Tab-separated table of C-alpha atoms in Angstrom:
chain	number	residue	atom	x	y	z
A	1	MET	CA	55.628	-10.948	80.322
A	2	THR	CA	55.597	-7.947	77.963
A	3	ARG	CA	52.475	-7.150	75.993
A	4	PRO	CA	52.248	-9.882	73.328
A	5	GLN	CA	52.156	-8.893	69.660
A	6	GLN	CA	50.990	-12.272	68.487
A	7	ILE	CA	49.378	-15.383	69.926
A	8	HIS	CA	49.691	-18.630	68.025
A	9	TYR	CA	47.498	-21.573	69.001
A	10	SER	CA	48.389	-24.977	67.603
A	11	SER	CA	47.058	-28.540	67.939
A	12	LEU	CA	43.914	-27.074	69.479
A	13	SER	CA	41.325	-29.803	70.063
A	14	LYS	CA	38.066	-30.029	71.949
A	15	SER	CA	35.440	-32.725	72.242
A	16	TRP	CA	31.931	-32.317	73.585
A	17	ASN	CA	30.097	-35.345	74.986
A	18	LYS	CA	32.839	-37.531	73.492
A	19	LYS	CA	32.158	-36.129	69.992
A	20	PRO	CA	34.962	-34.107	68.371
A	21	LEU	CA	34.084	-30.438	67.960
A	22	ILE	CA	37.474	-29.004	66.997
A	23	GLU	CA	40.345	-31.170	65.782
A	24	SER	CA	43.980	-30.090	65.776
A	25	VAL	CA	43.295	-26.532	64.697
A	26	SER	CA	46.066	-23.950	64.310
A	27	ILE	CA	45.238	-20.266	64.384
A	28	THR	CA	47.119	-17.019	64.941
A	29	ALA	CA	45.930	-13.696	66.321
A	30	ALA	CA	48.203	-10.747	65.588
A	31	CYS	CA	48.038	-7.121	66.697
A	32	GLY	CA	46.401	-4.806	64.170
A	33	GLN	CA	44.889	-7.713	62.271
A	34	PHE	CA	41.172	-8.162	61.661
A	35	THR	CA	40.149	-11.789	61.189
A	36	VAL	CA	36.690	-13.057	60.347
A	37	LEU	CA	35.699	-16.590	61.338
A	38	CYS	CA	32.687	-18.170	59.621
A	39	GLY	CA	30.966	-21.445	60.232
A	40	GLU	CA	27.554	-23.011	60.507
A	41	ASN	CA	25.557	-23.086	63.737
A	42	GLY	CA	27.072	-25.632	66.098
A	43	SER	CA	30.355	-25.780	64.184
A	44	GLY	CA	32.274	-24.797	67.334
A	45	LYS	CA	32.993	-21.089	66.737
A	46	THR	CA	31.918	-19.998	70.204
A	47	THR	CA	33.848	-22.805	71.897
A	48	LEU	CA	36.941	-21.956	69.834
A	49	LEU	CA	36.736	-18.288	70.849
A	50	LYS	CA	36.248	-19.215	74.518
A	51	ILE	CA	39.284	-21.509	74.397
A	52	MET	CA	41.355	-18.776	72.750
A	53	THR	CA	40.456	-16.378	75.580
A	54	GLY	CA	41.148	-18.851	78.388
A	55	LEU	CA	37.514	-19.319	79.420
A	56	VAL	CA	37.165	-22.942	78.309
A	57	ARG	CA	39.811	-25.608	78.786
A	58	PRO	CA	40.739	-27.426	75.568
A	59	ASP	CA	41.485	-31.148	75.397
A	60	GLY	CA	44.837	-30.196	73.917
A	61	CYS	CA	46.513	-26.972	72.836
A	62	GLN	CA	49.959	-25.438	72.557
A	63	ILE	CA	50.323	-21.722	72.763
A	64	LEU	CA	53.102	-19.521	71.456
A	65	LEU	CA	53.063	-16.138	73.165
A	66	ASN	CA	55.792	-13.715	72.049
A	67	GLU	CA	57.657	-16.733	70.644
A	68	GLU	CA	57.556	-18.394	74.071
A	69	LYS	CA	56.013	-21.847	74.065
A	70	LEU	CA	53.550	-22.301	76.929
A	71	SER	CA	51.380	-25.128	78.151
A	72	TRP	CA	47.678	-24.362	78.536
A	73	LYS	CA	48.017	-24.186	82.313
A	74	ARG	CA	50.744	-21.540	82.125
A	75	ALA	CA	49.192	-19.672	79.229
A	76	ARG	CA	45.739	-19.371	80.766
A	77	SER	CA	46.467	-16.434	83.072
A	78	HIS	CA	48.170	-14.579	80.186
A	79	LEU	CA	45.163	-15.235	77.964
A	80	ILE	CA	42.796	-13.878	80.647
A	81	THR	CA	44.997	-10.771	80.955
A	82	HIS	CA	45.647	-10.013	77.294
A	83	THR	CA	42.530	-11.275	75.514
A	84	LEU	CA	38.848	-10.497	75.846
A	85	TYR	CA	35.825	-12.497	74.769
A	86	LEU	CA	32.561	-10.748	73.949
A	87	HIS	CA	29.397	-12.865	74.100
A	88	GLN	CA	26.913	-12.866	71.249
A	89	THR	CA	24.393	-11.506	73.760
A	90	PRO	CA	26.661	-9.553	76.077
A	91	TYR	CA	25.950	-9.545	79.784
A	92	MET	CA	25.184	-6.145	81.250
A	93	PHE	CA	26.026	-5.800	84.927
A	94	SER	CA	23.379	-4.225	87.143
A	95	GLY	CA	23.615	-0.457	87.380
A	96	SER	CA	24.287	2.273	84.861
A	97	VAL	CA	26.159	2.180	81.553
A	98	TYR	CA	28.892	4.177	83.279
A	99	ARG	CA	29.232	1.573	86.061
A	100	ASN	CA	29.561	-1.187	83.460
A	101	LEU	CA	32.510	0.649	81.977
A	102	THR	CA	34.168	1.285	85.338
A	103	LEU	CA	34.216	-2.479	85.948
A	104	SER	CA	36.462	-2.862	82.925
A	105	ILE	CA	38.887	0.009	83.247
A	106	SER	CA	42.347	-0.317	84.738
A	107	LYS	CA	42.370	0.833	88.358
A	108	SER	CA	46.039	1.813	88.134
A	109	ASP	CA	45.073	5.154	86.555
A	110	SER	CA	43.850	8.052	88.655
A	111	PRO	CA	40.036	8.478	88.934
A	112	ALA	CA	40.222	11.611	86.778
A	113	ILE	CA	42.024	9.757	83.965
A	114	GLN	CA	39.596	6.833	84.282
A	115	ARG	CA	36.657	9.259	83.918
A	116	LYS	CA	38.291	10.879	80.872
A	117	HIS	CA	38.834	7.509	79.172
A	118	ILE	CA	35.258	6.445	79.835
A	119	GLU	CA	33.843	9.738	78.514
A	120	GLU	CA	35.984	9.450	75.353
A	121	VAL	CA	34.901	5.898	74.636
A	122	LEU	CA	31.242	6.692	75.344
A	123	GLU	CA	31.453	9.465	72.757
A	124	MET	CA	33.102	7.132	70.257
A	125	VAL	CA	30.237	4.619	70.502
A	126	GLU	CA	27.720	7.497	70.654
A	127	LEU	CA	26.279	6.482	73.997
A	128	ASP	CA	27.361	9.511	76.013
A	129	GLN	CA	23.729	10.630	76.375
A	130	LEU	CA	22.815	7.287	77.950
A	131	LYS	CA	25.654	6.935	80.445
A	132	HIS	CA	23.392	7.234	83.494
A	133	GLU	CA	20.740	4.852	82.110
A	134	SER	CA	20.487	1.332	83.468
A	135	ALA	CA	22.486	-0.872	81.077
A	136	LYS	CA	19.945	-3.683	81.354
A	137	THR	CA	17.149	-1.519	79.907
A	138	LEU	CA	19.025	-0.639	76.701
A	139	SER	CA	18.185	-2.208	73.351
A	140	GLY	CA	20.193	-5.207	72.098
A	141	GLY	CA	22.192	-3.021	69.710
A	142	GLN	CA	22.958	-0.429	72.397
A	143	GLN	CA	24.060	-3.184	74.774
A	144	GLN	CA	26.413	-4.518	72.087
A	145	ARG	CA	27.950	-1.053	71.808
A	146	VAL	CA	28.293	-0.791	75.602
A	147	ALA	CA	30.021	-4.180	75.522
A	148	LEU	CA	32.357	-3.010	72.741
A	149	ALA	CA	33.185	0.121	74.718
A	150	ARG	CA	33.748	-1.990	77.838
A	151	ALA	CA	36.017	-4.305	75.853
A	152	SER	CA	38.093	-1.448	74.477
A	153	LEU	CA	38.579	0.095	77.942
A	154	ASN	CA	39.876	-3.167	79.304
A	155	GLY	CA	43.198	-2.644	77.579
A	156	SER	CA	43.269	-6.128	76.073
A	157	SER	CA	45.263	-6.297	72.840
A	158	PHE	CA	43.221	-9.207	71.482
A	159	LEU	CA	39.449	-9.004	71.149
A	160	PHE	CA	37.385	-12.051	70.236
A	161	LEU	CA	33.872	-10.970	69.315
A	162	ASP	CA	31.089	-13.524	68.972
A	163	GLU	CA	28.541	-12.344	66.387
A	164	PRO	CA	29.020	-8.708	67.459
A	165	THR	CA	26.525	-7.253	64.986
A	166	ALA	CA	23.839	-9.934	65.330
A	167	ASN	CA	21.407	-7.826	67.370
A	168	MET	CA	22.043	-4.506	65.636
A	169	ASP	CA	20.119	-2.432	63.124
A	170	ALA	CA	21.957	-0.971	60.111
A	171	ASP	CA	22.763	2.289	61.888
A	172	SER	CA	24.208	0.514	64.935
A	173	VAL	CA	26.222	-1.816	62.673
A	174	ASN	CA	27.842	1.183	60.985
A	175	ARG	CA	28.714	2.759	64.348
A	176	ALA	CA	30.137	-0.528	65.611
A	177	LEU	CA	32.212	-1.019	62.441
A	178	HIS	CA	33.544	2.523	62.731
A	179	PHE	CA	34.533	1.815	66.336
A	180	MET	CA	36.220	-1.480	65.387
A	181	GLN	CA	38.121	0.355	62.643
A	182	LYS	CA	39.526	2.731	65.258
A	183	LEU	CA	40.500	-0.160	67.526
A	184	LYS	CA	42.232	-1.902	64.618
A	185	GLN	CA	44.106	1.265	63.722
A	186	GLY	CA	45.188	1.477	67.359
A	187	GLY	CA	46.865	-1.919	66.985
A	188	THR	CA	44.209	-4.147	68.562
A	189	SER	CA	43.806	-7.639	67.135
A	190	ILE	CA	40.152	-8.400	66.427
A	191	LEU	CA	38.732	-11.813	65.604
A	192	VAL	CA	35.045	-11.852	64.792
A	193	SER	CA	32.828	-14.903	64.411
A	194	THR	CA	29.895	-14.307	62.102
A	195	HIS	CA	27.400	-15.769	59.657
A	196	SER	CA	27.690	-12.760	57.373
A	197	PRO	CA	31.356	-12.006	56.573
A	198	GLU	CA	30.328	-9.410	53.977
A	199	THR	CA	29.418	-7.088	56.888
A	200	PHE	CA	33.121	-6.830	57.710
A	201	LYS	CA	34.598	-6.770	54.203
A	202	GLY	CA	35.940	-3.209	54.644
A	203	LEU	CA	37.929	-4.249	57.713
A	204	MET	CA	38.790	-7.867	57.027
A	205	ASP	CA	42.405	-9.009	56.616
A	206	ARG	CA	41.737	-12.744	56.759
A	207	LEU	CA	38.702	-14.950	56.304
A	208	LEU	CA	38.655	-18.319	58.050
A	209	VAL	CA	35.984	-20.987	57.838
A	210	LEU	CA	35.427	-23.557	60.582
A	211	GLU	CA	34.030	-26.618	58.880
A	212	ASP	CA	34.155	-30.330	59.691
A	213	HIS	CA	36.064	-29.575	62.922
A	214	ILE	CA	38.985	-27.849	61.130
A	215	ILE	CA	39.789	-24.366	59.882
A	216	HIS	CA	40.172	-23.506	56.201
A	217	GLU	CA	41.635	-20.177	55.096
A	218	GLN	CA	39.745	-18.542	52.194
B	6	MET	CA	-11.340	-14.016	125.785
B	7	SER	CA	-10.712	-11.355	128.435
B	8	SER	CA	-7.695	-13.293	129.726
B	9	LEU	CA	-6.195	-13.226	126.194
B	10	THR	CA	-6.818	-9.482	125.965
B	11	ASP	CA	-5.284	-8.931	129.406
B	12	ALA	CA	-2.264	-11.072	128.520
B	13	THR	CA	-1.746	-9.139	125.284
B	14	LEU	CA	-1.973	-5.793	127.096
B	15	ASP	CA	0.474	-7.069	129.703
B	16	ALA	CA	2.752	-8.185	126.864
B	17	PHE	CA	2.770	-4.675	125.370
B	18	HIS	CA	3.496	-3.277	128.829
B	19	LEU	CA	6.417	-5.670	129.305
B	20	LEU	CA	7.891	-4.749	125.930
B	21	LEU	CA	7.451	-1.009	126.254
B	22	SER	CA	8.515	-0.792	129.908
B	23	GLY	CA	11.911	-2.261	128.970
B	24	ASP	CA	11.569	-5.287	131.240
B	25	PRO	CA	15.236	-6.301	131.726
B	26	GLU	CA	14.621	-10.055	131.805
B	27	LEU	CA	12.573	-9.945	128.608
B	28	TRP	CA	15.118	-7.811	126.740
B	29	GLU	CA	17.965	-9.982	127.985
B	30	ILE	CA	16.251	-13.012	126.415
B	31	ILE	CA	15.814	-11.085	123.173
B	32	GLY	CA	19.493	-10.067	123.292
B	33	ILE	CA	20.663	-13.666	123.792
B	34	SER	CA	18.509	-14.803	120.859
B	35	PHE	CA	19.937	-12.221	118.491
B	36	ARG	CA	23.515	-12.784	119.672
B	37	VAL	CA	23.385	-16.570	119.267
B	38	SER	CA	21.498	-16.617	115.958
B	39	GLY	CA	23.520	-13.709	114.554
B	40	THR	CA	26.778	-15.511	115.389
B	41	ALA	CA	25.477	-18.722	113.815
B	42	ILE	CA	24.632	-16.884	110.583
B	43	LEU	CA	27.988	-15.092	110.520
B	44	ILE	CA	29.848	-18.384	110.950
B	45	SER	CA	27.855	-20.453	108.484
B	46	ALA	CA	27.118	-17.910	105.726
B	47	PRO	CA	30.590	-17.612	104.093
B	48	LEU	CA	31.112	-21.360	103.827
B	49	ALA	CA	27.512	-22.123	102.836
B	50	LEU	CA	27.263	-19.395	100.170
B	51	LEU	CA	30.636	-20.368	98.719
B	52	THR	CA	29.384	-23.969	98.535
B	53	GLY	CA	26.241	-22.748	96.753
B	54	PHE	CA	28.448	-20.849	94.291
B	55	PHE	CA	30.621	-23.881	93.515
B	56	LEU	CA	27.546	-26.075	93.078
B	57	ALA	CA	26.081	-23.554	90.635
B	58	TYR	CA	29.162	-22.723	88.565
B	59	PHE	CA	31.491	-25.696	88.504
B	60	MET	CA	31.077	-29.245	87.328
B	61	PHE	CA	32.682	-31.907	89.509
B	62	PRO	CA	31.958	-35.502	90.501
B	63	LEU	CA	29.133	-35.957	93.040
B	64	ARG	CA	27.846	-32.435	92.377
B	65	ARG	CA	24.272	-33.614	91.847
B	66	VAL	CA	24.477	-35.873	94.890
B	67	LEU	CA	25.582	-32.895	97.011
B	68	ILE	CA	22.722	-30.735	95.699
B	69	SER	CA	20.222	-33.495	96.558
B	70	LEU	CA	21.834	-33.947	99.976
B	71	PHE	CA	21.547	-30.259	100.889
B	72	ASN	CA	17.954	-30.149	99.607
B	73	THR	CA	17.148	-33.199	101.745
B	74	LEU	CA	18.756	-31.588	104.803
B	75	LEU	CA	16.308	-28.691	104.472
B	76	ALA	CA	13.740	-31.012	106.022
B	77	PHE	CA	16.069	-32.154	108.826
B	78	PRO	CA	14.069	-31.730	112.087
B	79	ALA	CA	15.616	-29.243	114.507
B	80	VAL	CA	15.157	-31.631	117.395
B	81	VAL	CA	17.238	-34.286	115.600
B	82	VAL	CA	20.005	-31.738	115.042
B	83	GLY	CA	19.761	-30.971	118.760
B	84	LEU	CA	20.020	-34.661	119.588
B	85	VAL	CA	23.093	-35.168	117.379
B	86	VAL	CA	24.866	-32.075	118.769
B	87	TYR	CA	23.896	-33.132	122.306
B	88	LEU	CA	25.427	-36.584	121.784
B	89	LEU	CA	28.585	-35.081	120.291
B	90	LEU	CA	29.048	-32.539	123.095
B	91	SER	CA	27.943	-34.636	126.073
B	92	ASN	CA	30.621	-35.849	128.486
B	93	GLN	CA	30.613	-39.290	126.848
B	94	GLY	CA	30.605	-37.828	123.342
B	95	PRO	CA	33.654	-37.366	121.079
B	96	LEU	CA	33.630	-33.585	121.674
B	97	GLY	CA	32.852	-33.799	125.397
B	98	ASP	CA	36.240	-32.295	126.301
B	99	TRP	CA	35.170	-29.010	124.773
B	100	LYS	CA	32.733	-28.561	127.732
B	101	LEU	CA	30.289	-26.774	125.455
B	102	LEU	CA	27.035	-28.512	126.355
B	103	PHE	CA	24.442	-26.094	127.840
B	104	THR	CA	26.355	-23.052	126.637
B	105	GLN	CA	25.640	-20.456	123.990
B	106	GLY	CA	28.477	-22.022	121.994
B	107	ALA	CA	26.523	-25.271	121.734
B	108	MET	CA	23.471	-23.328	120.569
B	109	VAL	CA	25.571	-21.578	117.919
B	110	ILE	CA	26.849	-24.963	116.645
B	111	ALA	CA	23.333	-26.438	116.459
B	112	GLN	CA	21.869	-23.346	114.786
B	113	SER	CA	24.760	-23.203	112.280
B	114	ILE	CA	24.088	-26.812	111.303
B	115	LEU	CA	20.407	-25.976	110.905
B	116	CYS	CA	20.891	-22.958	108.668
B	117	ILE	CA	23.715	-24.282	106.439
B	118	PRO	CA	21.354	-26.341	104.196
B	119	ILE	CA	19.034	-23.334	103.789
B	120	LEU	CA	21.918	-21.045	102.841
B	121	VAL	CA	23.496	-23.599	100.483
B	122	SER	CA	20.220	-24.454	98.786
B	123	MET	CA	18.898	-20.912	98.419
B	124	GLY	CA	22.396	-19.599	97.617
B	125	HIS	CA	22.750	-22.246	94.916
B	126	SER	CA	19.407	-21.194	93.399
B	127	ALA	CA	20.399	-17.533	93.514
B	128	PHE	CA	23.767	-18.177	91.840
B	129	GLN	CA	22.106	-20.408	89.247
B	130	ALA	CA	19.707	-17.594	88.382
B	131	ALA	CA	22.679	-15.590	87.129
B	132	ASP	CA	23.829	-17.370	83.983
B	133	GLN	CA	27.366	-18.421	83.123
B	134	ARG	CA	27.944	-15.141	81.248
B	135	VAL	CA	28.277	-13.212	84.529
B	136	TRP	CA	31.285	-15.266	85.613
B	137	GLU	CA	32.768	-15.400	82.101
B	138	THR	CA	32.362	-11.645	81.577
B	139	ALA	CA	33.976	-10.849	84.909
B	140	ARG	CA	36.869	-13.234	84.160
B	141	THR	CA	37.403	-12.018	80.606
B	142	LEU	CA	37.464	-8.438	81.880
B	143	GLY	CA	40.552	-9.536	83.760
B	144	LYS	CA	39.122	-10.097	87.236
B	145	VAL	CA	40.986	-12.680	89.292
B	146	PRO	CA	38.697	-15.514	90.524
B	147	VAL	CA	38.094	-13.905	93.953
B	148	ALA	CA	37.177	-10.542	92.408
B	149	ALA	CA	34.992	-12.291	89.799
B	150	PHE	CA	33.204	-14.111	92.646
B	151	PHE	CA	32.308	-10.786	94.267
B	152	VAL	CA	31.105	-9.429	90.911
B	153	VAL	CA	28.741	-12.422	90.697
B	154	VAL	CA	27.683	-11.909	94.348
B	155	ASN	CA	26.759	-8.319	93.520
B	156	GLU	CA	24.597	-9.498	90.623
B	157	VAL	CA	22.624	-11.926	92.795
B	158	LYS	CA	22.650	-9.941	96.036
B	159	PHE	CA	18.870	-9.936	96.498
B	160	GLY	CA	18.690	-13.705	96.211
B	161	LEU	CA	21.544	-14.058	98.693
B	162	LEU	CA	19.926	-11.556	101.059
B	163	ALA	CA	16.709	-13.603	100.888
B	164	ALA	CA	18.736	-16.728	101.754
B	165	LEU	CA	20.344	-14.994	104.756
B	166	PHE	CA	16.991	-13.711	106.023
B	167	ALA	CA	15.340	-17.115	105.585
B	168	GLY	CA	18.204	-18.801	107.446
B	169	PHE	CA	18.115	-16.253	110.260
B	170	GLY	CA	14.320	-16.492	110.504
B	171	ARG	CA	14.504	-20.272	110.782
B	172	ILE	CA	17.137	-20.454	113.515
B	173	ILE	CA	15.959	-17.593	115.704
B	174	ALA	CA	12.526	-19.209	115.921
B	175	GLU	CA	13.529	-22.851	116.412
B	176	VAL	CA	13.013	-24.357	119.825
B	177	GLY	CA	14.036	-28.030	119.706
B	178	ALA	CA	17.780	-27.792	119.181
B	179	SER	CA	18.240	-24.730	121.423
B	180	MET	CA	16.341	-26.381	124.255
B	181	MET	CA	18.339	-29.628	124.026
B	182	VAL	CA	21.867	-28.229	123.748
B	183	GLY	CA	21.338	-24.890	125.559
B	184	GLY	CA	19.289	-26.154	128.467
B	185	ASN	CA	17.094	-23.004	128.677
B	186	ILE	CA	19.200	-21.514	131.523
B	187	LEU	CA	17.973	-18.094	132.665
B	188	HIS	CA	20.387	-15.207	131.950
B	189	TYR	CA	22.585	-17.518	129.861
B	190	THR	CA	20.975	-19.776	127.271
B	191	ARG	CA	17.310	-18.853	127.482
B	192	ASN	CA	16.305	-17.437	124.097
B	193	ILE	CA	12.981	-16.327	122.643
B	194	PRO	CA	11.507	-19.704	121.576
B	195	THR	CA	12.670	-21.626	124.660
B	196	ALA	CA	11.331	-18.839	126.889
B	197	ILE	CA	7.956	-18.908	125.098
B	198	ALA	CA	7.741	-22.685	125.625
B	199	LEU	CA	8.643	-22.365	129.320
B	200	GLU	CA	6.450	-19.364	130.158
B	201	THR	CA	3.440	-20.905	128.372
B	202	SER	CA	3.835	-24.138	130.341
B	203	LYS	CA	3.876	-22.011	133.553
B	204	GLY	CA	0.736	-20.137	132.502
B	205	ASN	CA	2.661	-16.849	132.142
B	206	PHE	CA	1.150	-15.905	128.819
B	207	ALA	CA	2.091	-12.225	128.836
B	208	GLN	CA	5.814	-12.867	128.446
B	209	GLY	CA	5.145	-15.580	125.840
B	210	ILE	CA	2.955	-13.227	123.804
B	211	ALA	CA	5.474	-10.396	124.144
B	212	LEU	CA	8.283	-12.620	122.829
B	213	GLY	CA	6.010	-13.962	120.104
B	214	MET	CA	5.339	-10.392	119.025
B	215	VAL	CA	9.088	-9.785	118.793
B	216	LEU	CA	9.420	-12.781	116.439
B	217	LEU	CA	6.490	-11.581	114.343
B	218	PHE	CA	7.922	-8.084	114.166
B	219	LEU	CA	11.306	-9.522	113.188
B	220	ALA	CA	9.730	-11.559	110.370
B	221	PHE	CA	7.898	-8.450	109.149
B	222	PHE	CA	11.047	-6.310	109.407
B	223	LEU	CA	13.182	-8.800	107.439
B	224	ASN	CA	10.567	-9.127	104.696
B	225	ALA	CA	10.000	-5.381	104.503
B	226	THR	CA	13.773	-4.781	104.261
B	227	LEU	CA	14.079	-7.295	101.434
B	228	GLN	CA	11.110	-5.766	99.609
B	229	TYR	CA	12.622	-2.302	100.001
B	230	PHE	CA	15.990	-3.292	98.540
B	231	GLN	CA	14.418	-5.369	95.756
B	232	GLY	CA	12.179	-2.428	94.889
B	233	LYS	CA	15.164	-0.112	94.717
B	234	GLY	CA	17.041	-2.662	92.640
B	235	SER	CA	14.265	-3.121	90.126
B	236	LEU	CA	13.851	0.641	89.760
B	237	SER	CA	17.494	0.999	88.856
B	238	HIS	CA	17.222	-1.636	86.092
């Protein structure tokens, strides 16, 4: 399948312990679009993002990928390939910042090109001085930036970021926003879940609110 | 007291002089227990991984079962394997009783619960984000599994060492299914039991020292790697 430009999820439902969490939600992610998803704690934002990236199986969902209708089973491998989910507290693999980025980069490129890409991205997130540091010892904000860099190197066209600025100070937030701006300009679709949508007002194309198990567009 | 000192000195002499019979026994022990670990580890660690990461019916029952089997006496394992492999047993046609193969089977059965239980704990120590991050970075399930293994390698190494330490030192099962045959199935613990009953303490002490040194070596190796790992964090 060619690189999708748009993923449309419809009739997306999920229950947790027999209680409905998300009910018949429809949502679209499109390349170059920046979407902000708000909702209270426990409203199901994280679960929704994990379903949209193929990590959690929904109770029901139909997916339209490049206008091709796919069942969840068939769509899952495409979602794993083309989307990326970033945890609110991202996991840092053992080893250096550089190693964390090598785990994400496409191995089809030559080692020299891989190195060049990693160096470029490290500069963009202003972590080039820390590339040999152990990723686990970095601050929460620095780890978020490593995770953003790792996500961008992965080549996924659709990024789903769970509270990406939650652990950051003002300076780190600005750097992260600048980096997201570049990704958006490069055609990447970004969907961010957050409690503070005003943080992203300079980037935001759409604002969605997950409330009472359904999505409202603002 | 002097007889203990003499026996210990004789033991050192036996070890350092390269006594062929003694080193053959040590070789058989390592070969049998090493094979048992190599056979059981992949299946047992994979089971530990599935128990830690995936929800399925009877999962809790399986965890309790493997934890219970940790206390399974070696001699009972020996008895069960003996009955299975004896001429009247269902696997009697395999003609494995009193062979190293029978010892490998018994030792594999003994170390599987240790590897599953400790492997499960090690995999559980790494939270769900490890698997999810590896998957969302595009790793296929097999590659994601090895990413998780790398994150919990010290825990898994500890499981392997504990399993190896248990089976290389157990006497009951090896004695029952191996028969303690010189040059063939006599290993360190069965030799210690035999030589002690004959009053030949020097060889028993020498073999005991090998087991003690092995335990020290395995622990020191684990400490070394864990130390290196923590420094790199």
